[in-house]
């Protein structure tokens, strides 16, 4: 047999193997995509309804006498006015309530915050004083859950609803007095015990401030450490130990960093609990090994010929690093940093240990305001009994994933922009 | 058969009267392994010396010890006296930065910076502060590119990336980058081995021109090239400097049997 025949004979076998190899690859990718689709469809399916909220239409008589307001620009008068009473009065009139026990049932159909909503409406529309208007008020979360499930095949979810309330709701439905509106509160407010008043903003800002601290500290420190280890450190037992330990640190469970952070920053330095500053410091400890390792890899990937070129015309060590190595390694370093930060963004355990698990209503405005973080907020909400919080949990996960996607897109963009393709 | 030959002193004429660089008793080690064995050699001022020998014989190692590029290899250790115009270049007090400005180097694979052609050439003058004004720098860039025979080809695209040039142009750009800091010596490590014959011819021409006022040491595996460009030739064998003589003599009438074996192509 001639050589070429042998080759041809084997060729078929080689092609078969190659096909199989490709099939394995495709199957793996398919499996990965399937998991992703399942995850996303589950979360989006559960959470998308949290972006709208049930509102209830009520006829309100802005009786100047009842409210005791003569001038809507007078903040004192506006503040003193009993808007909450006005809401209750309107509800009583609307449902023609006579029994004392029905009152509480009627009041609980609207959000506890309805008085403020009326106040805000009157501030926005001063001309309404003394007139009767139909206004949309935020419904209570039980009604919200009911209304969102009203089209379900096996009946709406009634939960804690009482017989009498269902009758009223039927009435409201018949009069088109229930409506879904965009859930502004979710994006504007902090945490609340009332699902309809609970928002993601405090946690989002907390996460952003925390990440800011992490980035500002871990990137320069990590890059400097990588440069030192890669370019200056002698190769000896001592640096070997450092190297091994950095790699080990990257594998340490994050909760350990939380304990460490609690001991050092809270215990030793006496910093306050729940601060993004402390959270950022703890996450810096956690992110540093990742950044150092990826930065070193990026530095190693710079072709030695470039270093030699610079050195051979008399560039000093520092000039070689600053003018040549760093610019060429920067895209890789930034990618590593963003991956590290993305990890930090999703970290919960260490933040629990330094108290960023508090009930935060006020939006933090700096790194020294008590705050919580997105994943912690998710954790907190997932633990609450109200069904609406399950929805909010999924919605918060969507926000977290959204931020992650934005960060990763940023990493890709930065890399594209900085990469020298020549 | 060659293994049994005892390496005596270098034959030929390794020492000169008007040396630009003189090396005495040079040993180079990589960790415990000795790559260069007690080499004595002078490099004449404004001469071209070719270093030839079978691959792995230590040509690059020797060349790189002449501007201390070996310093960057942790395990590499150089012994002996290496003098540049009477100054010991391994003196611990000596700063390698000005040394490398005086003794430049061109590598086997063209290695322009991923910057523009202009910035490639201007880099050396910039870091050494050779030009205070923009026009002075422009002047240096232009004259360096002129000397490297590249000016006419690139003058309209000085701000295009240097890595976009052809291989031969890239190598001449690297030479321009080296001569921009006005070195006294240029070390070339197989500068043409990645180039086609036409580009090679251009670089060889350039070497001849530069050698009018620059001392050049060139490692080459092409004996024709050594014969074409150099005035003296040094033959290395397994870390030993076997023979040094005028190029013509080495190629027409080698004194040492190893040299003869090499140039007649019995090994290489
Ligand atoms: N960085 C290095 N580390 C260890 N050994 C080296 C290194 N560079 C070269 N050598 C060894 O030194 C000897 C000479 O190498 P080299 O100078 O590159 O030879 P040439 O340039 O003549 O081909 C070879 O045996 C080679 O294996
Ligand atoms: Mg070599």
XYZ file of C-alpha atoms and ligand atoms in Angstrom:
718
model
C 0.000 0.000 0.000
C 1.275 3.434 -0.850
C 1.766 6.055 1.816
C -0.946 8.256 0.362
C -3.456 5.407 0.616
C -2.583 4.917 4.247
C -3.025 8.617 4.837
C -6.394 8.544 3.093
C -7.486 5.558 5.097
C -6.705 7.319 8.318
C -8.245 10.524 7.107
C -11.805 9.295 7.548
C -11.028 8.285 11.106
C -9.437 11.636 11.819
C -12.441 13.496 10.478
C -14.748 11.351 12.582
C -12.765 12.163 15.685
C -12.783 15.813 14.859
C -16.555 15.796 14.401
C -16.979 14.097 17.739
C -14.715 16.643 19.359
C -16.762 19.466 17.916
C -19.979 17.803 19.018
C -18.670 17.668 22.601
C -17.897 21.347 22.449
C -21.288 22.236 21.059
C -23.037 20.099 23.651
C -21.173 21.849 26.453
C -22.055 25.258 25.104
C -25.657 24.155 24.646
C -25.822 22.974 28.234
C -24.383 26.242 29.466
C -26.850 28.269 27.437
C -29.742 26.138 28.640
C -28.822 26.786 32.265
C -28.568 30.487 31.523
C -31.956 30.572 29.799
C -33.553 28.669 32.667
C -32.041 31.020 35.210
C -33.072 34.139 33.371
C -36.560 32.970 32.524
C -37.153 31.945 36.115
C -35.944 35.226 37.543
C -37.584 37.403 34.942
C -40.797 35.390 35.123
C -40.954 35.892 38.853
C -39.691 39.413 39.000
C -41.070 41.364 36.068
C -44.320 42.105 37.864
C -42.447 43.961 40.549
C -41.810 46.741 38.067
C -45.500 47.608 38.083
C -47.733 48.168 41.055
C -51.464 48.122 41.640
C -53.065 51.508 42.169
C -56.554 52.106 43.368
C -58.807 54.948 42.298
C -60.522 56.846 45.068
C -62.757 59.865 45.034
C -61.358 62.462 47.393
C -62.885 65.729 48.434
C -60.044 68.096 49.200
C -62.204 69.935 51.715
C -60.305 73.021 52.812
C -62.229 73.120 56.051
C -61.561 69.494 56.929
C -57.874 69.835 56.089
C -57.579 73.239 57.689
C -55.658 74.642 54.736
C -56.129 78.143 53.422
C -52.948 78.405 51.404
C -51.305 75.377 49.777
C -47.920 77.103 49.685
C -47.916 77.344 53.453
C -45.823 74.322 54.378
C -46.832 74.454 58.017
C -50.501 74.195 57.177
C -49.823 71.445 54.693
C -47.756 69.573 57.227
C -50.357 69.845 59.963
C -53.271 68.799 57.731
C -54.743 65.364 58.386
C -54.342 63.803 54.946
C -54.391 60.332 56.414
C -57.761 61.045 57.916
C -58.913 62.330 54.553
C -57.926 59.052 52.908
C -59.794 57.096 55.546
C -62.810 59.356 55.254
C -62.845 58.913 51.481
C -62.587 55.128 51.830
C -65.450 55.065 54.334
C -67.600 57.090 52.011
C -66.665 55.047 48.975
C -67.481 51.691 50.532
C -70.430 53.050 52.566
C -68.996 51.636 55.745
C -71.181 51.419 58.779
C -69.700 48.629 60.843
C -66.744 49.511 63.019
C -64.908 46.285 62.169
C -65.120 47.023 58.446
C -63.214 50.269 58.843
C -59.890 48.590 59.434
C -60.493 46.255 56.508
C -61.177 49.165 54.190
C -58.178 51.152 55.379
C -55.885 48.203 54.762
C -56.643 48.217 51.038
C -54.396 51.232 50.469
C -50.758 51.665 51.293
C -49.926 53.073 54.708
C -48.280 55.907 52.893
C -51.492 57.175 51.215
C -51.721 60.308 53.360
C -48.354 61.489 52.045
C -49.435 60.720 48.521
C -52.448 62.969 48.893
C -50.246 65.652 50.368
C -47.899 65.447 47.403
C -50.793 65.514 44.959
C -52.149 68.682 46.497
C -48.721 70.301 46.455
C -48.464 69.503 42.756
C -52.043 70.634 42.051
C -52.934 73.523 44.381
C -56.104 74.202 42.416
C -57.600 70.956 43.692
C -58.205 72.495 47.110
C -61.911 72.579 47.718
C -62.769 70.291 44.812
C -63.551 66.613 44.543
C -61.170 64.564 42.440
C -60.640 60.956 41.502
C -57.061 60.134 42.445
C -54.918 57.027 42.067
C -53.403 55.848 45.295
C -50.926 53.046 45.864
C -52.667 49.830 46.844
C -51.575 47.701 49.773
C -49.379 44.733 48.861
C -52.116 42.183 49.617
C -54.369 43.856 47.089
C -51.400 44.139 44.731
C -50.767 40.411 44.926
C -54.451 39.704 44.438
C -54.815 41.981 41.437
C -51.687 40.659 39.745
C -53.016 37.133 40.059
C -56.616 37.902 39.213
C -56.324 36.343 35.759
C -54.758 33.142 37.032
C -56.494 29.972 35.873
C -56.892 28.494 39.319
C -58.222 31.685 40.810
C -56.627 34.742 42.292
C -54.336 34.521 45.287
C -56.427 35.775 48.184
C -53.970 35.306 51.001
C -55.072 37.210 54.064
C -58.006 38.856 52.249
C -61.304 38.840 54.060
C -64.707 38.095 52.564
C -65.805 41.703 52.871
C -62.647 42.972 51.187
C -63.169 40.653 48.233
C -66.625 42.077 47.749
C -65.211 45.599 47.629
C -62.458 44.545 45.298
C -64.988 42.986 42.942
C -66.725 46.310 43.000
C -63.496 48.155 42.236
C -62.739 45.761 39.383
C -66.165 46.329 37.879
C -65.598 50.074 38.010
C -62.086 49.834 36.517
C -60.790 51.423 39.658
C -57.725 49.167 39.819
C -54.761 49.705 37.562
C -51.131 48.695 37.223
C -48.718 51.589 37.121
C -44.950 51.757 36.816
C -43.304 51.111 40.170
C -41.312 54.271 40.791
C -40.877 53.446 44.454
C -38.764 50.433 43.580
C -36.121 52.658 42.067
C -36.470 55.656 44.350
C -36.834 54.314 47.863
C -34.875 52.370 50.411
C -36.030 49.355 52.330
C -39.407 49.229 54.019
C -41.505 46.697 55.846
C -44.265 47.443 53.352
C -43.490 45.785 50.017
C -45.183 48.522 48.020
C -42.890 51.065 49.668
C -39.700 49.024 49.476
C -37.080 50.081 46.944
C -33.680 49.071 45.759
C -32.069 52.472 45.717
C -30.462 52.412 49.160
C -28.898 49.033 48.430
C -27.815 50.096 44.939
C -26.141 53.234 46.243
C -24.607 51.216 49.061
C -23.164 48.785 46.547
C -21.859 51.600 44.356
C -20.136 53.371 47.247
C -18.690 50.077 48.456
C -17.381 49.216 45.012
C -15.970 52.692 44.621
C -13.890 52.239 47.760
C -12.858 48.775 46.592
C -11.824 49.999 43.170
C -9.924 53.056 44.370
C -7.934 50.913 46.800
C -7.534 47.551 45.155
C -6.617 48.597 41.626
C -3.591 50.764 42.344
C -2.414 48.566 45.207
C -2.894 45.392 43.186
C -1.144 46.762 40.123
C 1.732 48.111 42.186
C 2.136 44.755 43.926
C 2.027 42.931 40.603
C 4.650 45.240 39.111
C 6.914 44.826 42.098
C 6.601 41.045 42.153
C 6.986 40.703 38.413
C 9.660 43.299 37.696
C 11.646 44.010 40.828
C 11.349 41.216 43.357
C 14.301 38.859 43.439
C 13.448 35.214 42.945
C 14.101 33.615 46.291
C 12.383 31.580 48.937
C 10.800 34.645 50.469
C 9.135 35.784 47.239
C 8.116 32.193 46.546
C 6.278 32.165 49.845
C 4.591 35.448 48.991
C 3.567 34.077 45.612
C 2.080 30.903 47.069
C 0.222 32.898 49.677
C -1.292 35.275 47.167
C -2.592 32.322 45.206
C -3.947 30.826 48.406
C -5.613 34.078 49.393
C -7.528 34.090 46.123
C -9.066 30.794 47.161
C -9.961 31.749 50.730
C -13.736 31.774 51.296
C -15.025 35.315 51.416
C -16.590 34.924 54.837
C -13.091 34.641 56.272
C -12.291 38.048 54.845
C -15.451 39.270 56.551
C -14.235 37.955 59.896
C -10.828 39.468 59.307
C -12.398 42.794 58.334
C -14.638 42.772 61.376
C -11.667 42.104 63.626
C -9.360 44.683 62.041
C -11.558 47.537 60.905
C -14.330 47.305 63.491
C -12.413 45.795 66.371
C -8.969 47.283 66.112
C -9.571 50.552 64.288
C -12.965 51.041 65.887
C -14.784 51.992 62.696
C -18.583 52.007 62.690
C -20.613 49.086 61.494
C -22.638 49.071 58.263
C -20.469 51.601 56.439
C -19.647 51.257 52.721
C -16.150 52.384 53.677
C -15.648 49.289 55.821
C -17.390 47.087 53.267
C -15.105 48.473 50.595
C -12.034 47.775 52.714
C -13.109 44.193 53.340
C -13.873 43.623 49.670
C -10.501 45.173 48.831
C -8.822 42.444 50.869
C -10.856 39.918 48.937
C -10.301 41.442 45.485
C -6.592 42.156 45.815
C -5.360 38.610 45.123
C -7.477 38.409 41.973
C -6.180 41.730 40.725
C -2.578 40.862 41.567
C -2.789 37.520 39.802
C -4.436 38.854 36.645
C -2.123 41.867 36.556
C 0.922 39.635 36.821
C -0.398 37.508 33.986
C -0.909 40.664 31.919
C 2.640 41.819 32.665
C 4.044 38.405 31.794
C 2.222 38.540 28.467
C 4.123 41.660 27.374
C 6.634 40.395 24.797
C 10.197 40.351 26.187
C 11.399 41.780 22.897
C 9.701 45.086 23.761
C 11.465 45.215 27.116
C 14.802 44.395 25.460
C 14.240 47.053 22.831
C 13.618 49.703 25.446
C 16.492 48.588 27.639
C 18.932 48.423 24.754
C 18.517 52.130 24.067
C 19.105 52.931 27.688
C 15.661 53.073 29.248
C 15.857 52.654 33.001
C 13.897 49.917 34.697
C 11.187 52.351 35.673
C 10.966 53.773 32.160
C 10.644 50.297 30.711
C 7.785 49.595 33.097
C 5.998 52.925 32.794
C 6.441 53.531 29.066
C 6.134 50.032 27.682
C 5.060 47.286 30.043
C 2.238 49.117 31.769
C 0.496 50.455 28.642
C 0.662 47.038 27.020
C -0.525 45.236 30.140
C -3.243 47.760 31.001
C -6.124 46.150 29.071
C -5.456 42.833 30.792
C -5.147 44.516 34.161
C -8.398 46.396 33.731
C -10.201 43.263 32.682
C -8.911 41.514 35.775
C -9.914 44.436 37.950
C -13.430 44.530 36.583
C -13.808 40.785 37.011
C -12.609 41.182 40.591
C -15.033 44.032 41.182
C -17.883 42.081 39.655
C -17.108 39.301 42.112
C -17.045 41.832 44.920
C -20.392 43.218 43.803
C -22.023 39.838 44.248
C -20.397 39.159 47.614
C -22.741 38.839 50.583
C -21.104 36.914 53.365
C -18.316 39.332 54.332
C -20.763 42.225 54.344
C -23.044 40.437 56.774
C -20.182 40.210 59.240
C -19.443 43.904 59.210
C -23.061 44.823 59.682
C -24.054 45.895 56.190
C -27.162 43.852 56.743
C -29.093 46.569 58.533
C -32.567 47.786 57.710
C -31.685 50.840 55.647
C -34.472 53.231 54.742
C -32.456 56.357 53.983
C -30.488 56.481 50.773
C -26.794 56.668 51.701
C -25.092 59.737 50.283
C -21.482 58.838 50.962
C -19.111 56.130 52.067
C -19.677 56.939 55.718
C -23.479 56.617 55.715
C -24.902 53.327 56.961
C -25.803 51.212 53.978
C -26.554 47.776 52.753
C -25.617 46.213 49.425
C -27.562 44.686 46.546
C -26.884 41.023 47.317
C -27.571 41.611 51.003
C -30.854 43.303 50.143
C -31.751 40.298 48.026
C -30.920 38.045 50.930
C -33.019 40.152 53.304
C -36.055 40.299 51.034
C -35.930 36.632 50.182
C -36.475 35.948 53.858
C -39.680 37.953 54.235
C -43.078 36.290 54.300
C -45.116 38.628 52.076
C -45.558 37.345 48.558
C -44.735 40.716 47.095
C -41.270 40.456 48.554
C -40.659 37.326 46.506
C -41.368 39.437 43.445
C -39.135 42.211 44.715
C -36.376 39.690 45.378
C -36.384 38.599 41.767
C -36.537 42.188 40.593
C -33.531 43.035 42.768
C -31.683 40.059 41.284
C -32.453 41.489 37.851
C -30.989 44.827 38.901
C -27.875 43.083 40.239
C -27.474 41.094 37.035
C -28.047 44.292 35.071
C -25.227 46.031 36.906
C -23.007 43.009 36.327
C -23.761 43.006 32.618
C -22.998 46.712 32.424
C -19.676 46.133 34.200
C -18.701 43.293 31.918
C -19.665 45.293 28.859
C -17.497 48.075 30.217
C -14.604 45.641 30.570
C -14.963 44.572 26.960
C -15.228 48.172 25.755
C -12.210 49.305 27.753
C -10.166 46.412 26.481
C -11.147 47.165 22.897
C -10.312 50.806 23.334
C -6.934 50.323 24.992
C -5.791 47.323 23.051
C -3.134 48.147 20.495
C -3.839 46.103 17.472
C -0.650 47.068 15.614
C 36.525 14.074 16.437
C 36.251 17.784 17.198
C 35.390 17.046 20.795
C 38.894 15.978 21.631
C 40.495 19.159 20.533
C 42.062 21.082 23.381
C 41.175 24.739 23.325
C 44.411 26.618 23.566
C 44.803 30.311 23.267
C 42.929 31.958 20.433
C 44.838 31.809 17.178
C 45.173 34.741 14.838
C 45.192 38.325 16.036
C 42.566 38.886 18.745
C 44.257 42.005 20.152
C 44.633 45.406 18.534
C 46.389 48.661 19.205
C 43.483 51.058 18.771
C 40.686 49.105 20.400
C 37.280 50.616 21.044
C 36.370 47.759 23.333
C 38.762 45.296 24.887
C 37.739 42.139 26.640
C 40.160 40.117 28.751
C 39.552 36.751 30.356
C 35.802 36.842 29.893
C 33.848 33.938 31.373
C 30.075 33.846 31.245
C 27.986 31.414 33.239
C 24.317 30.516 33.189
C 23.935 29.262 36.736
C 26.665 26.572 36.890
C 26.946 26.122 33.173
C 29.786 27.991 31.554
C 28.778 29.436 28.190
C 31.914 31.509 27.474
C 35.416 30.384 28.382
C 38.200 32.944 28.997
C 37.839 35.035 25.887
C 40.349 37.767 25.029
C 39.255 40.026 22.219
C 39.646 43.600 21.037
C 37.123 45.355 18.853
C 38.682 48.025 16.680
C 37.352 51.548 16.530
C 34.903 52.099 13.671
C 35.459 48.597 12.466
C 32.944 45.887 11.762
C 33.696 42.632 13.495
C 31.698 39.528 12.651
C 31.103 36.849 15.277
C 30.497 33.487 13.681
C 30.208 29.926 14.845
C 27.820 27.010 15.131
C 24.569 27.739 16.917
C 24.776 27.456 20.679
C 28.468 28.335 20.693
C 27.877 31.491 22.724
C 27.897 34.283 20.136
C 24.754 35.932 21.504
C 25.885 35.424 25.062
C 29.171 37.147 24.362
C 27.528 39.959 22.417
C 24.962 40.603 25.135
C 27.675 40.877 27.742
C 29.116 43.833 25.834
C 26.263 46.162 26.831
C 25.228 44.262 29.939
C 21.963 43.052 28.456
C 22.834 39.834 30.272
C 22.083 41.654 33.517
C 18.423 41.010 32.852
C 18.935 37.262 33.089
C 19.020 36.413 36.777
C 21.155 33.293 36.466
C 23.703 34.885 34.172
C 27.080 35.863 35.607
C 29.925 37.584 33.776
C 33.567 37.472 34.879
C 36.632 39.191 33.497
C 37.493 42.664 32.275
C 35.304 44.257 29.633
C 36.451 47.750 28.818
C 34.880 50.454 26.720
C 37.615 52.970 25.946
C 39.489 51.982 29.062
C 36.434 52.048 31.312
C 35.327 48.825 32.969
C 31.698 48.337 31.955
C 31.087 45.893 34.813
C 32.286 48.381 37.385
C 29.576 48.272 40.085
C 29.600 52.055 40.189
C 28.899 52.302 36.479
C 25.364 53.171 35.430
C 24.033 50.884 32.700
C 21.674 53.533 31.331
C 24.389 55.722 29.749
C 26.356 52.587 28.873
C 23.498 51.302 26.770
C 23.125 54.698 25.180
C 26.759 54.366 24.101
C 26.535 50.705 23.155
C 23.262 50.119 21.325
C 21.795 46.840 20.189
C 19.771 45.497 17.283
C 18.027 42.160 17.682
C 17.350 39.172 15.526
C 13.620 39.733 15.312
C 12.666 43.331 14.504
C 11.089 44.679 17.680
C 9.660 48.139 17.066
C 7.537 49.559 19.860
C 3.794 49.474 19.249
C 3.966 53.213 18.648
C 4.261 55.451 15.626
C 7.372 55.457 13.457
C 8.199 58.908 14.789
C 7.795 57.893 18.421
C 9.922 54.808 17.892
C 12.858 56.879 16.746
C 12.191 59.739 19.155
C 11.978 57.470 22.188
C 15.718 57.295 22.900
C 16.386 61.029 22.453
C 13.364 61.758 24.643
C 14.370 59.600 27.600
C 17.959 60.815 27.438
C 16.869 64.420 27.058
C 18.807 64.931 23.829
C 16.398 67.441 22.347
C 14.805 70.243 24.272
C 12.678 71.599 21.484
C 10.310 69.909 19.123
C 12.260 70.934 16.032
C 15.457 69.489 17.468
C 13.667 66.212 17.987
C 12.230 66.348 14.469
C 15.750 66.923 13.239
C 17.132 63.906 15.095
C 14.277 61.699 13.884
C 14.774 62.772 10.309
C 18.551 62.358 10.284
C 18.327 58.963 12.013
C 15.795 57.739 9.483
C 17.998 59.186 6.712
C 21.020 57.318 8.026
C 18.971 54.140 8.296
C 17.932 54.605 4.662
C 14.288 54.647 5.623
C 13.426 58.325 5.368
C 12.160 58.315 1.808
C 9.945 55.338 2.460
C 8.295 56.670 5.606
C 8.493 60.453 5.505
C 4.826 60.725 4.541
C 3.597 58.460 7.287
C 5.735 59.249 10.276
C 2.738 58.893 12.535
C 1.666 55.518 11.223
C 2.416 52.556 13.481
C 5.961 51.221 13.232
C 4.656 47.678 13.380
C 2.803 48.260 10.110
C 6.053 48.324 8.129
C 7.509 45.345 6.315
C 10.026 43.160 8.147
C 13.038 44.775 6.474
C 11.675 48.265 7.088
C 10.986 47.367 10.706
C 14.577 46.249 11.161
C 15.861 49.473 9.633
C 13.472 51.357 11.904
C 15.058 49.548 14.846
C 18.471 50.592 13.572
C 17.249 54.180 13.217
C 15.936 53.998 16.769
C 19.342 52.812 17.939
C 21.376 55.438 16.086
C 19.051 58.221 17.243
C 20.936 58.291 20.540
C 24.288 58.481 18.684
C 25.844 55.297 20.034
C 29.549 54.675 19.662
C 29.090 50.938 19.301
C 26.201 48.949 17.841
C 25.793 45.270 18.635
C 23.760 43.321 16.090
C 22.546 39.809 16.822
C 21.716 38.130 13.518
C 19.935 41.265 12.315
C 19.077 39.788 8.926
C 18.050 36.271 9.779
C 14.356 37.182 9.658
C 14.671 39.193 6.443
C 14.409 38.389 2.770
C 17.505 38.800 0.510
C 16.606 42.282 -0.723
C 15.976 43.606 2.780
C 19.180 41.888 3.871
C 21.148 43.656 1.148
C 19.767 47.002 2.323
C 20.757 46.342 5.926
C 24.234 45.232 4.850
C 24.656 48.421 2.852
C 23.574 50.338 5.901
C 26.130 48.561 8.075
C 28.878 49.575 5.692
C 27.791 53.216 5.875
C 27.355 53.296 9.624
C 30.771 51.792 10.214
C 32.362 55.021 9.029
C 31.908 56.436 12.485
C 30.362 53.665 14.551
C 31.962 50.479 15.796
C 29.859 47.461 14.932
C 29.876 43.894 16.224
C 27.579 41.636 14.245
C 26.627 38.050 14.946
C 25.713 36.215 11.813
C 25.165 32.649 10.751
C 25.736 33.589 7.139
C 29.385 33.354 6.196
C 28.716 35.290 3.009
C 27.339 38.104 5.106
C 30.328 38.025 7.414
C 32.582 38.137 4.382
C 30.628 41.021 2.837
C 30.254 43.368 5.783
C 33.108 42.788 8.205
C 36.745 43.692 8.407
C 37.553 41.180 11.109
C 35.980 37.871 11.933
C 35.934 35.976 15.215
C 35.128 32.301 15.195
C 33.527 30.853 18.351
C 33.281 27.182 19.119
C 31.496 25.785 22.183
C 32.108 28.879 24.193
C 35.720 29.279 23.170
C 37.083 31.960 20.901
C 39.009 29.811 18.450
C 40.311 32.226 15.893
C 40.255 35.942 15.145
C 41.714 37.428 12.006
C 41.060 39.780 9.162
C 37.923 38.548 7.486
C 39.674 37.863 4.236
C 42.245 35.718 5.947
C 39.655 33.757 7.927
C 37.708 32.859 4.850
C 40.605 32.225 2.511
C 43.255 30.844 4.793
C 41.946 29.842 8.228
C 44.636 28.966 10.730
C 42.683 26.692 13.027
C 41.297 23.333 11.859
C 37.946 24.047 13.576
C 37.592 27.308 11.706
C 38.367 25.595 8.500
C 35.865 22.857 9.222
C 33.191 25.453 9.892
C 33.754 27.663 6.879
C 33.961 24.740 4.559
C 30.597 23.668 5.852
C 31.500 20.546 7.731
C 29.338 21.643 10.639
C 27.185 24.599 11.413
N 18.993 32.443 29.191
C 19.748 31.350 29.198
N 19.707 30.505 30.234
C 20.480 29.391 30.265
N 21.288 29.039 29.290
C 21.383 29.836 28.201
C 20.594 31.021 28.105
N 20.876 31.619 26.916
C 21.781 30.810 26.310
N 22.094 29.761 27.079
C 23.029 28.699 26.757
O 24.280 29.273 26.474
C 24.879 28.684 25.357
C 25.188 29.723 24.299
O 23.985 30.246 23.807
P 23.910 31.455 22.790
O 24.795 32.508 23.263
O 22.499 31.805 22.606
O 24.503 30.801 21.470
P 24.455 31.337 19.971
O 23.939 32.711 19.974
O 25.848 31.233 19.527
O 23.585 30.409 19.202
C 23.929 27.627 24.854
O 24.359 26.385 25.346
C 22.612 27.980 25.475
O 21.876 26.830 25.789
Mg 22.178 33.579 19.090
